[in-house]
């Protein structure tokens, strides 16, 4: 039987069903299982069918005229919109689920600089490629936070991390022209700073939105705001609100008021447009934006109108960022402080290089300037006196307080040309500047003139032979060196003094008594006393008679530290260059050197008294009320000249020597380039640095 289109089949028995075996039990069973499901769907299909038929395009529409005959109906438009919305939401859901917050972030987003400060708290230098210092949100004043929120994203704490209207505007600008940042929430801007690049593609904007939504669900708003404030660009080479506060106002972010904060917030719109230092147009825009931000803070209730009324004048920022001079002398200071900071705070090189540390040094800005100026004058005079020799002259100098603080140092003419610190170099012998340590060792330990005899106490008035070219004696007789030559002691200028007291011998810098005194005291005890006072073990060579005349090669820092021990009543504190360290504002545990007894107070007093006489003898015209003690130091073969002295609880050591670094590290004879013994270059530098004239 053939069925025409439109015929209705009323019913078919199992026996009549096409392709079905008569009486087939399995086929009948399947039919019975499907029947109930079909009966449930039938009413639904019956209801939807009329509407579906209406959505089916029928063109042209016979009941319309003109172009409307070909236009979709409102039902069709609604269907299209619902379908598009459903597909869009499904796509966004899949995209959101597939979006993961990256583990690795932009390197500049975490890298910071290390900032070094003078002892008065003013910036001295910075190191690192990125000018950024993180600050915890709790340390950023509320006015600063509210100014940023008012200027950038007032709904930050209530929005989902993105702004649909802003995102639409930003996408339109991305396709067209203009700045895209205005369409971003703070969360989106933070995502762009930390995870993405700065291009303006649609795909980047979409990724930014997905990450912002994800981040908003996984991070607290406070953490996002903190990250944003610490990674945003503020111009003048700075990232983060802390460095911006320093660059524009020369202060920490904690010290900003609402007016200053409002200006800094305007920079987030584009520092190239709002930094007043870049032109009059920028200044006008900055003032307008500053005023708008303050008014906006009032409108959203974060700034009282009474306080807003106080800010009538635009808070003019600095014309330029405060200088962080890392050239010349500051390089030596930074190098020394960095080494000490890492060692004393147990900071690894890797951690330190990531930055974020604030190193508060002990360096005194005024004393450093005075010392640098004094060395510059001495160098100029040397070039005038003997230009050829002046090319190889070096000046090492350091000032150390009696409590161990390194206040100033001179490391060399230019760290970029000379790769070592002259104040910390162990290059030349101490010479006769070492005699106070021999004197202190004898007063502290007594002397032993026979091999098995008891030690006897010596005093400043104890007499020794001060003649020139006398043999050095041991309990068994004269001392012979390894070449079989009898060792004798010599005085400067081959001058003989006869029997002379130890205190007088120190005041006049007579060598021969101290060479014998070292032997009588024991060279091991001389060495121990010098080390206890501040000299390093590495600066000592063999324990032979010449050690008493300064064969050790201490640095200027260590010589200043040793003399400071005598001025401190015999108590020694290891020299240090860093007073405290913070990391992003949080205190870092720093091991500070403790004071310890080096020699008895009576011994230190005796040494200091003899050094006072030494200074007054050599410089009778100096002011006796200045409390100055110190002496010059000459070295065998005229390879170095020293002056070490204390004044007002500060010990300063200055050494002048010649080395031609292009040939060798062997010291060369000074040949008068360092002045005379009575008016030496080291003393001139010392007196100039100490302001003694």
XYZ file of C-alpha atoms in Angstrom:
693
model
C 0.000 0.000 0.000
C 1.344 3.437 -0.937
C 0.872 6.479 1.324
C 0.561 9.895 -0.201
C 1.857 12.961 1.470
C -0.710 14.149 3.921
C -2.215 10.764 4.587
C -2.437 9.867 8.223
C -1.648 6.390 9.428
C -4.097 5.654 12.146
C -2.401 2.595 13.498
C -0.205 -0.308 12.549
C -0.386 -3.662 14.135
C 2.803 -5.516 14.916
C 2.062 -7.894 12.048
C 1.764 -4.916 9.646
C 4.909 -3.068 10.760
C 7.395 -2.909 7.889
C 10.443 -5.097 8.319
C 9.116 -6.747 11.470
C 8.642 -10.460 11.817
C 5.104 -11.480 12.587
C 4.697 -12.169 16.263
C 8.304 -11.015 17.012
C 8.484 -10.760 20.827
C 11.727 -8.691 20.922
C 10.384 -6.048 18.505
C 7.193 -5.749 20.441
C 9.087 -5.350 23.675
C 11.117 -2.417 22.318
C 7.972 -0.705 21.092
C 6.388 -0.958 24.489
C 9.487 0.573 26.188
C 9.610 3.592 23.829
C 5.973 4.388 23.938
C 5.854 6.054 27.348
C 8.838 8.362 26.534
C 7.254 9.441 23.298
C 4.012 10.155 25.067
C 5.803 12.483 27.529
C 7.550 14.485 24.782
C 4.490 14.796 22.597
C 2.807 17.616 24.610
C 6.058 19.599 24.747
C 6.607 19.224 21.018
C 3.046 20.219 20.418
C 3.532 23.445 22.406
C 6.912 24.423 20.879
C 6.004 23.552 17.295
C 3.855 26.656 16.624
C 6.602 29.005 17.927
C 9.341 27.168 16.094
C 7.369 27.409 12.893
C 7.149 31.159 13.419
C 10.947 31.422 13.791
C 11.412 29.620 10.496
C 12.146 32.316 7.924
C 9.395 32.840 5.390
C 10.405 35.342 2.784
C 9.024 37.495 1.573
C 6.372 38.322 4.218
C 3.045 38.548 2.410
C 1.522 40.711 5.142
C 4.236 43.435 4.902
C 5.303 45.959 2.354
C 8.624 47.386 1.219
C 11.869 46.381 2.938
C 9.939 45.001 5.915
C 8.886 42.041 3.770
C 12.522 40.822 4.074
C 13.304 41.810 7.706
C 13.241 39.212 10.509
C 10.371 39.416 12.952
C 10.831 40.450 16.567
C 10.553 36.809 17.585
C 13.404 35.942 15.291
C 15.503 38.798 16.673
C 14.801 37.608 20.208
C 15.812 34.069 19.296
C 19.047 35.281 17.779
C 19.825 37.418 20.850
C 19.095 34.588 23.279
C 21.190 32.178 21.261
C 24.092 34.627 21.072
C 23.856 35.343 24.802
C 23.816 31.661 25.637
C 26.769 30.890 23.417
C 28.672 33.892 24.806
C 28.096 32.901 28.406
C 29.062 29.326 27.628
C 32.246 30.535 25.942
C 33.103 32.845 28.845
C 32.446 30.051 31.318
C 34.773 27.711 29.494
C 37.394 30.487 29.150
C 37.162 31.322 32.859
C 37.518 27.673 33.851
C 40.509 27.275 31.541
C 42.259 30.417 32.857
C 45.035 29.805 35.373
C 46.897 32.492 37.251
C 50.519 32.224 36.032
C 53.133 31.085 38.510
C 55.801 33.248 36.928
C 55.311 36.988 36.851
C 57.072 39.792 35.042
C 60.616 40.058 36.395
C 60.417 43.815 36.908
C 57.268 43.333 38.964
C 59.241 41.731 41.799
C 62.718 43.127 41.292
C 63.486 46.158 43.407
C 66.414 48.395 44.155
C 68.364 48.536 47.387
C 68.513 51.992 48.890
C 71.385 53.178 51.077
C 71.021 56.019 53.564
C 73.432 58.326 55.354
C 73.525 58.227 59.128
C 71.089 61.162 59.235
C 68.499 59.154 57.266
C 68.855 60.979 53.949
C 69.299 58.890 50.779
C 72.895 58.208 49.798
C 72.764 55.748 46.897
C 70.743 52.998 45.313
C 71.657 49.845 43.465
C 69.607 47.714 41.098
C 68.071 47.982 37.656
C 64.565 48.875 38.820
C 63.701 51.835 41.008
C 61.041 50.204 43.157
C 60.534 49.628 46.856
C 57.616 47.551 48.134
C 55.589 48.800 51.066
C 53.037 46.763 53.053
C 49.520 48.155 52.727
C 49.394 48.801 56.467
C 52.317 51.221 56.096
C 50.660 53.193 53.304
C 48.502 55.970 54.811
C 44.771 55.714 54.328
C 44.688 59.089 52.571
C 47.114 57.774 49.970
C 45.030 54.657 49.364
C 41.792 56.608 49.158
C 43.302 59.134 46.739
C 44.285 56.321 44.386
C 40.862 54.677 44.669
C 39.098 57.984 44.031
C 41.227 58.691 40.972
C 41.280 55.207 39.491
C 38.524 52.912 40.764
C 36.147 54.121 43.469
C 34.119 50.895 43.308
C 37.212 48.722 43.757
C 36.050 47.035 46.961
C 32.622 46.159 45.507
C 33.289 45.367 41.842
C 34.067 41.833 40.569
C 37.486 42.839 39.278
C 36.325 44.134 35.898
C 34.070 46.903 34.668
C 31.885 45.860 31.739
C 31.288 49.424 30.612
C 34.916 50.320 31.033
C 35.995 47.133 29.284
C 33.737 47.957 26.356
C 35.209 51.445 26.088
C 38.728 50.057 26.330
C 38.050 47.500 23.584
C 36.637 50.238 21.382
C 39.747 52.335 21.968
C 41.917 49.309 21.320
C 40.313 48.815 17.930
C 40.376 52.565 17.314
C 42.673 55.129 18.937
C 43.352 56.270 22.480
C 44.603 55.170 25.847
C 43.196 51.882 27.074
C 44.068 52.322 30.717
C 41.016 54.416 31.453
C 38.791 51.402 30.872
C 40.496 49.212 33.439
C 39.777 48.541 37.072
C 42.623 48.481 39.568
C 42.504 44.678 39.451
C 42.895 44.709 35.673
C 45.757 47.200 35.858
C 47.479 45.044 38.466
C 47.092 41.995 36.217
C 48.606 43.944 33.335
C 51.507 45.149 35.506
C 52.342 41.739 36.910
C 51.323 39.060 34.408
C 50.959 40.590 30.956
C 52.745 42.856 28.525
C 51.685 46.376 27.670
C 50.442 45.857 24.105
C 46.941 46.936 23.074
C 45.569 43.858 21.285
C 42.033 42.578 21.804
C 43.359 39.170 22.861
C 45.507 40.749 25.570
C 42.517 42.724 26.839
C 40.400 39.564 26.945
C 43.111 37.650 28.824
C 43.420 40.571 31.208
C 39.696 40.445 31.982
C 39.700 36.689 32.580
C 42.727 36.912 34.884
C 41.175 39.852 36.728
C 37.992 37.861 37.422
C 40.012 34.869 38.551
C 42.334 36.960 40.717
C 39.428 38.790 42.320
C 38.016 35.448 43.471
C 41.312 34.085 44.773
C 42.968 37.149 46.353
C 41.725 39.618 48.903
C 41.053 43.148 47.777
C 43.703 44.449 50.175
C 46.350 42.187 48.647
C 45.410 43.302 45.140
C 45.551 46.967 46.127
C 48.913 46.488 47.831
C 50.315 44.774 44.756
C 48.955 47.496 42.489
C 50.465 50.308 44.542
C 53.839 48.557 44.565
C 54.063 47.745 40.836
C 52.533 50.753 39.083
C 54.621 53.137 37.009
C 54.799 56.698 38.340
C 57.332 58.242 35.984
C 60.839 59.541 36.722
C 62.093 55.979 36.436
C 60.096 54.773 39.434
C 57.781 51.854 40.157
C 55.637 51.787 43.274
C 54.197 54.444 45.565
C 57.193 54.437 47.939
C 59.739 55.332 45.282
C 57.280 57.806 43.753
C 56.983 59.613 47.090
C 60.773 59.836 47.267
C 61.169 60.929 43.648
C 58.518 63.670 43.713
C 58.581 64.842 47.344
C 61.819 63.501 48.795
C 60.010 61.672 51.593
C 58.687 58.244 52.497
C 55.112 57.355 51.618
C 54.255 57.334 55.337
C 54.833 61.099 55.415
C 52.492 62.041 52.545
C 49.320 64.015 53.175
C 46.094 63.768 51.180
C 47.064 66.642 48.893
C 50.380 65.106 47.895
C 48.704 61.734 47.515
C 46.137 63.226 45.155
C 48.908 64.457 42.878
C 50.718 61.113 42.884
C 47.414 59.400 42.061
C 47.113 61.588 38.972
C 50.389 60.156 37.653
C 48.687 56.768 37.259
C 46.735 58.305 34.410
C 50.011 58.844 32.580
C 53.167 60.299 34.128
C 54.223 61.716 30.775
C 51.115 63.920 30.829
C 51.006 64.910 34.491
C 54.593 65.386 35.704
C 54.808 69.195 36.101
C 58.555 69.162 35.506
C 57.970 68.204 31.860
C 56.256 71.435 30.800
C 53.570 74.034 31.402
C 50.893 71.904 29.788
C 51.690 69.080 32.154
C 51.559 71.442 35.107
C 48.092 72.671 34.146
C 46.820 69.119 33.682
C 48.361 68.055 36.993
C 46.685 70.891 38.900
C 43.319 70.106 37.308
C 43.588 66.383 37.998
C 44.833 67.019 41.553
C 41.836 69.242 42.311
C 39.412 66.774 40.715
C 40.833 63.894 42.774
C 40.412 65.790 46.047
C 36.836 66.745 45.098
C 36.165 63.143 44.133
C 37.399 62.001 47.551
C 34.874 64.356 49.141
C 32.084 63.078 46.884
C 32.651 59.439 47.812
C 33.005 60.283 51.499
C 36.692 59.519 52.091
C 37.833 63.101 52.701
C 35.965 65.544 54.936
C 35.058 68.839 53.316
C 36.789 70.668 56.160
C 40.081 68.967 55.309
C 39.558 69.503 51.588
C 39.292 73.215 52.293
C 42.853 73.200 53.641
C 44.316 72.144 50.326
C 44.053 75.281 48.244
C 47.593 75.368 46.908
C 48.901 72.722 44.545
C 51.643 70.723 46.321
C 54.489 71.442 43.936
C 56.727 68.369 43.599
C 60.498 68.565 43.371
C 61.829 69.794 40.055
C 63.861 66.607 39.810
C 64.215 63.424 41.810
C 66.761 63.547 44.656
C 70.156 62.450 43.416
C 71.320 58.951 44.234
C 75.005 59.413 43.423
C 76.554 55.996 42.903
C 79.705 57.294 41.275
C 83.123 57.919 42.747
C 83.282 57.856 46.568
C 79.756 56.595 47.137
C 80.656 53.430 45.236
C 83.198 52.561 47.925
C 80.700 53.289 50.683
C 78.011 51.157 49.053
C 80.411 48.297 48.428
C 81.569 48.223 52.043
C 78.022 48.539 53.434
C 76.666 45.818 51.121
C 79.351 43.372 52.201
C 78.702 44.082 55.862
C 74.900 43.927 55.451
C 74.947 40.518 53.769
C 77.349 39.061 56.292
C 75.793 40.478 59.461
C 72.154 39.946 58.430
C 72.889 36.569 56.814
C 71.431 37.602 53.464
C 72.417 35.528 50.460
C 73.670 37.192 47.305
C 70.569 36.001 45.461
C 68.198 37.474 48.037
C 70.130 40.716 48.168
C 70.144 41.099 44.388
C 66.339 40.813 44.277
C 66.345 44.120 46.138
C 63.850 45.695 48.487
C 66.376 46.388 51.235
C 66.864 49.710 52.963
C 70.393 49.894 54.355
C 70.919 52.600 56.961
C 74.659 53.151 57.090
C 76.873 54.725 59.739
C 78.477 57.087 57.238
C 78.317 60.735 58.239
C 77.612 62.926 55.242
C 79.508 65.984 56.521
C 82.565 64.035 57.635
C 82.637 62.132 54.356
C 82.521 65.409 52.434
C 85.297 66.890 54.596
C 87.528 63.843 54.136
C 86.929 63.720 50.386
C 87.688 67.414 50.066
C 90.879 67.087 52.127
C 92.155 64.241 49.941
C 91.269 66.168 46.786
C 93.394 69.101 47.999
C 96.321 66.823 48.819
C 96.079 65.176 45.409
C 96.009 68.569 43.725
C 99.086 69.678 45.658
C 100.946 66.489 44.714
C 100.214 67.074 41.032
C 101.515 70.583 41.408
C 104.708 69.521 43.210
C 105.601 66.506 41.074
C 103.151 65.632 38.270
C 104.993 62.466 37.283
C 105.037 60.896 40.752
C 101.521 62.147 41.516
C 100.125 59.731 38.920
C 101.057 56.790 41.144
C 100.144 58.303 44.535
C 97.326 56.696 46.513
C 95.481 57.954 49.577
C 93.665 55.632 51.938
C 91.728 57.164 54.794
C 89.030 56.216 57.299
C 87.316 57.711 60.352
C 86.008 55.322 63.028
C 84.158 56.328 66.189
C 85.112 54.796 69.529
C 81.833 52.826 69.436
C 82.872 51.148 66.170
C 80.873 53.194 63.656
C 82.710 53.888 60.416
C 81.909 57.545 59.827
C 83.841 58.273 56.650
C 86.378 56.790 54.291
C 88.268 57.560 51.125
C 88.551 54.613 48.802
C 90.251 56.135 45.779
C 89.799 58.544 42.894
C 87.097 56.583 41.010
C 85.744 53.121 41.741
C 84.936 52.580 38.070
C 88.612 52.928 37.162
C 90.149 51.444 40.305
C 88.689 48.178 41.456
C 89.769 48.222 45.095
C 89.113 50.308 48.186
C 92.239 52.108 49.423
C 90.751 52.589 52.887
C 90.296 48.838 53.227
C 93.438 47.688 51.425
C 96.246 45.862 53.204
C 98.905 47.125 50.859
C 101.662 48.854 52.846
C 103.238 48.364 56.304
C 102.112 50.382 59.304
C 105.683 51.429 60.113
C 106.212 53.453 63.262
C 102.443 54.064 63.530
C 102.415 50.515 64.988
C 104.504 51.487 68.085
C 101.477 52.169 70.367
C 100.481 48.494 70.119
C 103.952 47.393 71.256
C 103.764 49.883 74.117
C 100.291 48.645 75.129
C 101.413 44.995 75.020
C 104.347 45.723 77.342
C 102.226 47.664 79.829
C 99.559 44.954 79.737
C 101.807 41.879 80.032
C 105.136 43.038 81.473
C 108.512 41.873 80.150
C 110.638 38.766 80.504
C 114.372 39.294 79.999
C 115.541 35.794 80.974
C 114.245 32.570 79.517
C 112.949 31.085 82.768
C 112.646 34.270 84.786
C 109.428 35.861 86.007
C 107.779 38.681 84.163
C 108.368 42.157 85.523
C 106.035 45.100 85.181
C 107.028 48.098 83.064
C 105.669 51.634 83.360
C 105.701 54.689 81.121
C 108.825 55.788 83.005
C 110.754 52.565 82.403
C 114.032 53.382 80.631
C 115.316 51.715 77.481
C 118.319 52.307 75.237
C 117.412 54.826 72.551
C 120.655 54.857 70.638
C 120.816 54.113 66.943
C 122.146 50.871 65.485
C 122.046 48.811 68.644
C 121.737 45.014 68.516
C 118.433 43.358 69.277
C 118.916 41.043 72.243
C 117.371 37.739 73.284
C 117.896 36.038 76.690
C 120.685 34.065 75.072
C 122.357 37.018 73.341
C 122.053 38.974 70.054
C 119.333 38.010 67.584
C 120.649 36.572 64.310
C 118.511 36.373 61.171
C 118.419 33.336 58.887
C 121.178 34.694 56.700
C 123.498 34.761 59.709
C 123.402 38.524 60.121
C 123.101 40.213 63.498
C 119.867 42.237 63.636
C 120.181 45.824 64.827
C 117.604 48.524 65.470
C 117.755 51.859 63.643
C 116.174 55.248 64.284
C 114.941 57.693 61.700
C 117.794 59.919 60.697
C 120.227 57.614 62.519
C 119.713 59.725 65.631
C 120.644 58.460 69.125
C 118.710 59.414 72.263
C 120.565 57.524 75.011
C 118.514 56.131 77.885
C 114.908 57.227 77.363
C 111.586 56.470 79.025
C 109.044 54.469 77.073
C 106.454 57.256 77.124
C 109.020 59.738 75.838
C 110.239 57.281 73.218
C 106.663 56.921 71.916
C 106.151 60.685 71.919
C 109.351 61.159 69.855
C 108.776 58.011 67.737
C 112.123 56.474 68.684
C 112.322 53.033 67.097
C 115.129 51.257 68.939
C 113.523 51.010 72.420
C 110.358 49.446 70.925
C 112.187 46.896 68.840
C 113.816 45.599 72.006
C 110.626 46.067 74.026
C 108.778 43.805 71.599
C 111.352 41.083 72.094
C 111.201 41.438 75.906
C 107.376 41.405 75.930
C 107.126 38.543 73.458
C 106.191 39.016 69.825
C 103.240 36.666 70.291
C 101.826 38.957 72.976
C 102.459 42.028 70.832
C 100.532 40.385 68.045
C 97.693 39.324 70.386
C 97.386 42.837 71.810
C 97.279 44.438 68.357
C 94.600 41.995 67.241
C 92.569 42.577 70.390
C 92.723 46.306 69.688
C 91.390 45.863 66.169
C 94.013 44.724 63.673
C 93.258 41.610 61.632
C 95.330 38.416 61.904
C 95.735 38.370 58.132
C 97.755 41.574 58.184
C 100.616 39.990 60.158
C 103.611 38.228 58.725
C 106.405 36.268 60.499
C 107.050 36.954 64.194
C 110.480 38.524 63.823
C 111.936 41.668 65.486
C 110.828 43.843 62.537
C 107.193 43.213 63.554
C 107.585 45.710 66.401
C 108.482 48.414 63.872
C 105.295 47.848 61.885
C 105.892 45.092 59.346
C 102.168 44.289 59.575
C 100.013 45.714 56.756
C 96.709 46.846 58.305
C 94.160 48.894 56.382
C 93.352 52.483 57.238
C 90.030 51.323 58.673
C 91.768 48.884 61.017
C 94.434 51.366 62.104
C 91.735 53.897 62.932
C 89.849 51.194 64.817
C 92.972 50.231 66.802
C 93.660 53.796 67.938
C 89.945 54.195 68.764
C 90.346 51.338 71.277
C 92.862 53.381 73.268
C 90.595 56.439 73.164
C 87.702 54.261 74.397
C 89.517 53.310 77.604
C 90.725 49.959 76.290
C 87.361 48.675 75.054
C 87.131 47.616 71.449
C 84.144 47.415 69.106
C 84.667 45.884 65.686
C 84.234 48.573 63.003
C 80.853 48.395 61.275
C 79.206 50.334 58.478
C 75.492 49.480 58.821
C 73.335 50.528 61.773
C 70.097 48.817 60.716
C 68.398 47.143 57.771
C 64.769 46.922 56.721
C 63.192 44.934 53.916
C 60.183 46.668 52.399
C 59.781 48.520 55.679
C 60.072 45.481 57.970
C 63.011 45.247 60.334
C 65.751 42.749 59.444
C 67.673 41.090 62.265
C 71.205 42.460 62.225
C 74.086 41.179 64.304
C 75.757 44.212 65.850
C 79.324 43.965 67.212
C 79.604 44.047 70.986
C 82.106 45.973 73.066
C 84.857 43.879 74.631
C 87.866 44.577 76.786
C 91.087 44.679 74.740
C 93.509 46.128 77.307
C 93.158 47.386 80.850
C 91.795 50.898 81.242
C 95.038 52.017 82.904
C 97.024 50.753 79.916
C 94.753 52.547 77.440
C 95.054 55.741 79.477
C 98.863 55.517 79.440
C 98.935 54.941 75.676
C 96.521 57.807 75.066
C 98.620 60.108 77.254
C 101.759 59.257 75.298
C 99.924 59.816 71.988
C 98.731 63.187 73.278
C 102.344 64.138 74.018
C 103.362 62.837 70.610
C 100.842 65.087 68.892
C 101.754 68.174 70.912
C 105.449 67.574 70.380
C 105.053 67.289 66.616
C 102.482 70.093 66.354
C 103.094 72.590 69.166
C 100.819 75.175 67.591
C 97.711 72.969 67.718
C 94.870 73.813 70.096
C 95.485 71.774 73.284
C 91.802 71.954 74.212
C 90.835 69.834 71.209
C 91.649 66.604 73.062
C 93.775 65.337 70.200
C 96.110 62.365 70.421
C 98.002 60.772 67.572
C 101.251 60.242 65.780
C 102.850 59.991 62.388
C 104.181 56.777 60.955
C 107.120 56.290 58.630
C 107.991 53.082 56.814
C 111.339 51.567 55.948
C 112.543 52.502 52.461
C 110.110 55.460 52.447
C 107.308 53.463 50.807
C 104.456 54.898 52.912
C 103.582 57.733 55.240
C 100.888 57.541 57.941
C 99.109 59.762 60.393
C 96.676 58.260 62.884
C 94.979 60.285 65.593
C 91.841 60.717 67.642
C 89.769 63.807 68.365
C 86.360 64.068 69.966
C 85.928 60.268 70.204
C 86.691 59.795 66.524
C 89.845 58.115 65.259
C 91.073 58.879 61.750
C 93.866 57.106 59.901
C 95.406 58.404 56.691
C 98.082 56.689 54.604
C 99.871 57.892 51.495
C 101.843 55.547 49.270
C 102.902 55.031 45.669
C 102.042 52.041 43.495
C 102.099 51.816 39.728
C 99.163 49.479 39.167
C 100.072 49.032 35.513
C 103.333 47.338 36.524
C 103.042 45.661 39.939
C 101.614 45.886 43.460
C 105.001 46.617 45.010
C 105.094 49.991 46.835
C 107.455 52.597 45.397
C 109.506 55.175 47.344
C 107.562 58.370 47.979
C 110.596 60.596 47.315
C 109.079 63.654 48.942
C 105.705 63.503 47.183
C 103.985 62.982 50.570
C 105.681 66.011 52.134
C 108.063 66.144 55.072
C 107.805 64.316 58.383
C 106.805 67.546 60.104
C 104.293 68.572 57.458
C 103.196 65.395 55.717
C 100.314 64.880 53.314
C 98.631 62.367 55.691
C 98.644 64.919 58.503
C 97.308 67.612 56.165
C 94.463 65.325 55.125
C 93.827 64.286 58.731
C 93.704 67.837 60.064
C 91.547 69.002 57.165
C 89.100 66.156 57.639
C 88.914 66.763 61.389
C 88.567 70.536 60.979
C 91.712 71.254 63.024
C 93.333 73.386 60.349
